PDB file of C-alpha atoms in Angstrom:
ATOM      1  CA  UNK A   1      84.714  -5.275 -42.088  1.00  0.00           C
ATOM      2  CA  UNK A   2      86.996  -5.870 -38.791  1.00  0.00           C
ATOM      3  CA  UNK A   3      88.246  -2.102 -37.303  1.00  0.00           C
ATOM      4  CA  UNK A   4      92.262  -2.239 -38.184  1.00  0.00           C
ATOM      5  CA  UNK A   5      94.432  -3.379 -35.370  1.00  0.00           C
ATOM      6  CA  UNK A   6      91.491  -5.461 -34.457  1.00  0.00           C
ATOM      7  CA  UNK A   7      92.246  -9.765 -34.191  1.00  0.00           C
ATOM      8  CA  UNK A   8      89.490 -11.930 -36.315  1.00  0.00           C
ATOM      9  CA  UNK A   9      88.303 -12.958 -32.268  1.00  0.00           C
ATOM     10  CA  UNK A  10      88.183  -9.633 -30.862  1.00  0.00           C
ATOM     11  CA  UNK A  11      85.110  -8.327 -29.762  1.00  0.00           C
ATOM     12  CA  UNK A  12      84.002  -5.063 -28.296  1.00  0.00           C
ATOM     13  CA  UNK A  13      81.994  -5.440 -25.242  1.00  0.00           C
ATOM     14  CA  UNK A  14      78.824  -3.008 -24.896  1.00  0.00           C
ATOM     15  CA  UNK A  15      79.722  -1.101 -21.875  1.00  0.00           C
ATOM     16  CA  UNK A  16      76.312   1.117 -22.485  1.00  0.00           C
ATOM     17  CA  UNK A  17      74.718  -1.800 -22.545  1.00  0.00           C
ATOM     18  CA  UNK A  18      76.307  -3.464 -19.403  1.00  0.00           C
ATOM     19  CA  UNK A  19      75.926  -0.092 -17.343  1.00  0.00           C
ATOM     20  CA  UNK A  20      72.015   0.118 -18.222  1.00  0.00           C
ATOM     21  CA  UNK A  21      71.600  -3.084 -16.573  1.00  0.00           C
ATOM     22  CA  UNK A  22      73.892  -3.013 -13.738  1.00  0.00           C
ATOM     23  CA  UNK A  23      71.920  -1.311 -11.606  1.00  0.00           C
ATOM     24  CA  UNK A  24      69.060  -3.951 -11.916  1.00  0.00           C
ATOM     25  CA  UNK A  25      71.957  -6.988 -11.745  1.00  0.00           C
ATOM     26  CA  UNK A  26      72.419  -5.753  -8.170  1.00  0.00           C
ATOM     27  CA  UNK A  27      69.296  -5.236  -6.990  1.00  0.00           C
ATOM     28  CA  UNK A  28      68.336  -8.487  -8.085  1.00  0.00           C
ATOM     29  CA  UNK A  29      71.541 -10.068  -6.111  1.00  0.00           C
ATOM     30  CA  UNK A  30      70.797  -8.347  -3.315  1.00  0.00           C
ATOM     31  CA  UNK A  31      66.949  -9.141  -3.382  1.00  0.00           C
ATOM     32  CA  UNK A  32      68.945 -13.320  -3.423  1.00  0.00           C
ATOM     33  CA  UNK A  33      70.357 -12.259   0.150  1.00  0.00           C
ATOM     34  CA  UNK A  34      69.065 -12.791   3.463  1.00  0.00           C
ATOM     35  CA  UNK A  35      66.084 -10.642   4.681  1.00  0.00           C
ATOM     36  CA  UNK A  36      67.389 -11.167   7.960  1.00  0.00           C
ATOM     37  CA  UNK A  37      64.379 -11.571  10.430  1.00  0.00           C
ATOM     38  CA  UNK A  38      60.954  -9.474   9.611  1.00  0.00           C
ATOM     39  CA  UNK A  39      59.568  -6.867  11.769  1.00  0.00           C
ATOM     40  CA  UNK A  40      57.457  -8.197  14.072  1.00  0.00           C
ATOM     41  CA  UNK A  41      56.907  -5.341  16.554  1.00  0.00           C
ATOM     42  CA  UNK A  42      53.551  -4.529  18.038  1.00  0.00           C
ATOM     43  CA  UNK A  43      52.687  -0.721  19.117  1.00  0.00           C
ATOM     44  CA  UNK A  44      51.776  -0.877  22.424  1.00  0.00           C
ATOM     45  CA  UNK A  45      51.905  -4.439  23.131  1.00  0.00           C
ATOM     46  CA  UNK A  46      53.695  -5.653  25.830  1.00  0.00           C
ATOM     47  CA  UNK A  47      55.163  -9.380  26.168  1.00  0.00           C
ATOM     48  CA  UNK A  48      54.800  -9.184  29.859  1.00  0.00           C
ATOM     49  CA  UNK A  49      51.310  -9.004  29.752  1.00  0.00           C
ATOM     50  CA  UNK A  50      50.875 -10.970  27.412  1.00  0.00           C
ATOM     51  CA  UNK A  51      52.513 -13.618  29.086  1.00  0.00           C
ATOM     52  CA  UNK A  52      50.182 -13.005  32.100  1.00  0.00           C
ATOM     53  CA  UNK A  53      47.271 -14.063  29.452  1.00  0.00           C
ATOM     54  CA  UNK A  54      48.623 -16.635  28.093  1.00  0.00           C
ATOM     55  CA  UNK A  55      49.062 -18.036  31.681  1.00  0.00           C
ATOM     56  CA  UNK A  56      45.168 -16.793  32.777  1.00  0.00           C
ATOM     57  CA  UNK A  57      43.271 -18.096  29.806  1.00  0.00           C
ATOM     58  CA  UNK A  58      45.428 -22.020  29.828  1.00  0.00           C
ATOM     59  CA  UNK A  59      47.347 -21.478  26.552  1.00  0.00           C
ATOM     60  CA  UNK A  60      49.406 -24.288  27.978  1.00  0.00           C
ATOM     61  CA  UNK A  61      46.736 -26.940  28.547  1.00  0.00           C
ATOM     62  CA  UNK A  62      46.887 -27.412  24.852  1.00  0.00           C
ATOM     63  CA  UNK A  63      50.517 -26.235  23.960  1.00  0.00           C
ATOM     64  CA  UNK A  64      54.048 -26.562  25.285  1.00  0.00           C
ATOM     65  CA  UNK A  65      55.260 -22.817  25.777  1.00  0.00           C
ATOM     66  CA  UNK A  66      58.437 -22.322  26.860  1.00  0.00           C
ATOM     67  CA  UNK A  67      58.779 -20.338  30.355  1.00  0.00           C
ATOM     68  CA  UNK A  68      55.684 -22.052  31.354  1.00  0.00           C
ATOM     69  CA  UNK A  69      55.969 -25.190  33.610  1.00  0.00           C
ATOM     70  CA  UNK A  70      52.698 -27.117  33.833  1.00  0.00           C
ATOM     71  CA  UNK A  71      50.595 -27.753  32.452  1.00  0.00           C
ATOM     72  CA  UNK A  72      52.509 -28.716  29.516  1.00  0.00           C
ATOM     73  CA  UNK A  73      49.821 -29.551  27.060  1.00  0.00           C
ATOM     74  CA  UNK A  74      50.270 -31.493  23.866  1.00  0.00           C
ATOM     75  CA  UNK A  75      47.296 -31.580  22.058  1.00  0.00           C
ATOM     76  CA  UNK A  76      48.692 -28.760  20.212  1.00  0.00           C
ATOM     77  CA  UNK A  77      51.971 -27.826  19.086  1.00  0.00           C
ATOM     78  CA  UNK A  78      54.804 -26.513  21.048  1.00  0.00           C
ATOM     79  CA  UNK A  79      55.113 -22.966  20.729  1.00  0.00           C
ATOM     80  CA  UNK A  80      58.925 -23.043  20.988  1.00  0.00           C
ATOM     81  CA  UNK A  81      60.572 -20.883  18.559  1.00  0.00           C
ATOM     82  CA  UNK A  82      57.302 -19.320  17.693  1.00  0.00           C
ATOM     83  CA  UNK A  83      58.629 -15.923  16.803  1.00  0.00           C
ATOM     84  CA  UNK A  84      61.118 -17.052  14.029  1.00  0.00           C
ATOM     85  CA  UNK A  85      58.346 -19.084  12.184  1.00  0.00           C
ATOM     86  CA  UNK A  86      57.124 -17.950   8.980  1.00  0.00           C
ATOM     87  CA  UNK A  87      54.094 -19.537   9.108  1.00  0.00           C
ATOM     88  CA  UNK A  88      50.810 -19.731  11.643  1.00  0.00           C
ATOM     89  CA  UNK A  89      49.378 -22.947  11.697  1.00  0.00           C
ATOM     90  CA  UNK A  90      51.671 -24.014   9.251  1.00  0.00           C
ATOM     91  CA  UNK A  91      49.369 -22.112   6.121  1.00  0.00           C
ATOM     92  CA  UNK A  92      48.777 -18.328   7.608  1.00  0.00           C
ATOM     93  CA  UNK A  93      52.105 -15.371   7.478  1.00  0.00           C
ATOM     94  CA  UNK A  94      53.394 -14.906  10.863  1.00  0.00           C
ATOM     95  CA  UNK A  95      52.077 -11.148  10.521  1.00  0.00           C
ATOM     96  CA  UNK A  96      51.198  -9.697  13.909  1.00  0.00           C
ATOM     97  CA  UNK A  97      47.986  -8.659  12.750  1.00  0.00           C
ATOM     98  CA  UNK A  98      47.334 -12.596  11.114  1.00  0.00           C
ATOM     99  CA  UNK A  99      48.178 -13.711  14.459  1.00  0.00           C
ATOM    100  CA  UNK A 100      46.230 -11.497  16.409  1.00  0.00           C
ATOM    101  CA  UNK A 101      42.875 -12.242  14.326  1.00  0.00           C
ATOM    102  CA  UNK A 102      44.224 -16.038  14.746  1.00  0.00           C
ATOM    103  CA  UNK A 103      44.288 -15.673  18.427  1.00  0.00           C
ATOM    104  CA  UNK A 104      40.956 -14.261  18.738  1.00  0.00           C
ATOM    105  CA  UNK A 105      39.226 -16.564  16.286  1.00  0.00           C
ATOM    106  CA  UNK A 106      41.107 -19.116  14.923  1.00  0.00           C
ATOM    107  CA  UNK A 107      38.835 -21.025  12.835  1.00  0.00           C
ATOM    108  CA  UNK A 108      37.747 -17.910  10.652  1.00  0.00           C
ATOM    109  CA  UNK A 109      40.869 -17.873   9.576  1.00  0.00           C
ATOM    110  CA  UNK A 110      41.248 -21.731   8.825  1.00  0.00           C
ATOM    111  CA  UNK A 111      37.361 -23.637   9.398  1.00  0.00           C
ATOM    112  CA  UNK A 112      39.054 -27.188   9.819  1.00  0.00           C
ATOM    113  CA  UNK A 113      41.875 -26.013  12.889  1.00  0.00           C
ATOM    114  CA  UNK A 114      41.103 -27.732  16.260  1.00  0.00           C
ATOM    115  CA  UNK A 115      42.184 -24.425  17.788  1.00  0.00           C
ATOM    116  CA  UNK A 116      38.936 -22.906  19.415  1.00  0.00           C
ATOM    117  CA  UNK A 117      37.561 -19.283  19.221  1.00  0.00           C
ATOM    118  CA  UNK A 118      39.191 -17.279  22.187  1.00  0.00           C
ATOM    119  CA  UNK A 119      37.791 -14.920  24.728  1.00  0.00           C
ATOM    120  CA  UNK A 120      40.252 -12.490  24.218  1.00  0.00           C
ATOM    121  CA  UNK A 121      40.262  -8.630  23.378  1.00  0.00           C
ATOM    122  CA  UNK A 122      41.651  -7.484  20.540  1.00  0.00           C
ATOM    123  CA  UNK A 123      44.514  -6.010  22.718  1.00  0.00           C
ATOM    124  CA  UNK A 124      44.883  -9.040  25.298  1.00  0.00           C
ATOM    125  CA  UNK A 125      45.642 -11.006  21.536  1.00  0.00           C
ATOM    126  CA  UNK A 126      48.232  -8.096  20.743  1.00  0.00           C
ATOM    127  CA  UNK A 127      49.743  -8.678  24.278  1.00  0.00           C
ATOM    128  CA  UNK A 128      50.186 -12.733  23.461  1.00  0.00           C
ATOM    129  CA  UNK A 129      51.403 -11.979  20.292  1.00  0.00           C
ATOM    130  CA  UNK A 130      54.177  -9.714  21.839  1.00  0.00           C
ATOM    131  CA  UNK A 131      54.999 -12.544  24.150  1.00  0.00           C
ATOM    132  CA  UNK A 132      54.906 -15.367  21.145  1.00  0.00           C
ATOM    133  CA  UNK A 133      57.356 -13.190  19.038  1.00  0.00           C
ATOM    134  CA  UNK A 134      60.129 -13.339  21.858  1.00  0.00           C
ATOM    135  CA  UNK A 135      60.193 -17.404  21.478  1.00  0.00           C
ATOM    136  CA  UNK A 136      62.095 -17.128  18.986  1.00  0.00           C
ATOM    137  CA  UNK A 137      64.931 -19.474  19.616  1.00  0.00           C
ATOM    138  CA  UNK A 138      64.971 -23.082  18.270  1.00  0.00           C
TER     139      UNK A 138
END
């Protein structure tokens, strides 16, 4: 039976219906948005000297890095725009603590990388990463 007053084509929406599942609509819009960049600070790390390492140990006989003149190495890729990658190696998360286990030892992290094992202390590797994550500019 159709309420009085009511047209053959009317229909009631189901506003309890709709405000049960608004909430979720939006977080799932929102969760469509961008992130922006992720958090890639280090406690206690500091770019500067991190830098210094990178420039001690040769990063750049293997890898173009931006603020670094020679060598200019490139056997392995250029770490321009480092810090907005999303990836290490192109198959790890660009996690701080990922990338300072991949700066230590690279290939127990991925066996068949041409990157070798490093010399470096677990807070030297925090320092580089510090000074990776400000190339971020492509």
């Amino acid at each position: 039976m159709i309420p009085e007053g009511a047209g053959w084509l009317t229909i009631a929406p189901d506003t309890t219906r709709m405000k049960r599942w608004a909430p979720l609509a939006a977080a799932l819009l929102t969760a469509c948005g961008d992130p922006g960049p992720p958090s890639r600070a280090i406690a206690g790390a500091d770019p500067a000297r991190g830098l210094a390492v990178v420039e001690r140990v040769g990063c750049a006989a293997c890898h173009a890095i931006p603020g670094i003149d020679w060598p200019e190495g490139r056997s392995g890729p250029s770490l321009e725009g480092f810090g907005a990658s999303p990836l290490i190696a192109g198959r790890l998360p660009n996690q701080p603590d990922v990338l300072t286990a991949w700066l230590i030892d690279p290939p127990s992290l991925a066996p068949d990388t041409a990157m070798p094992p490093s010399s470096l202390t677990e807070a030297e590797a925090r320092d580089v990463a510090a000074y990776l994550y400000t190339l971020d500019e492509r």
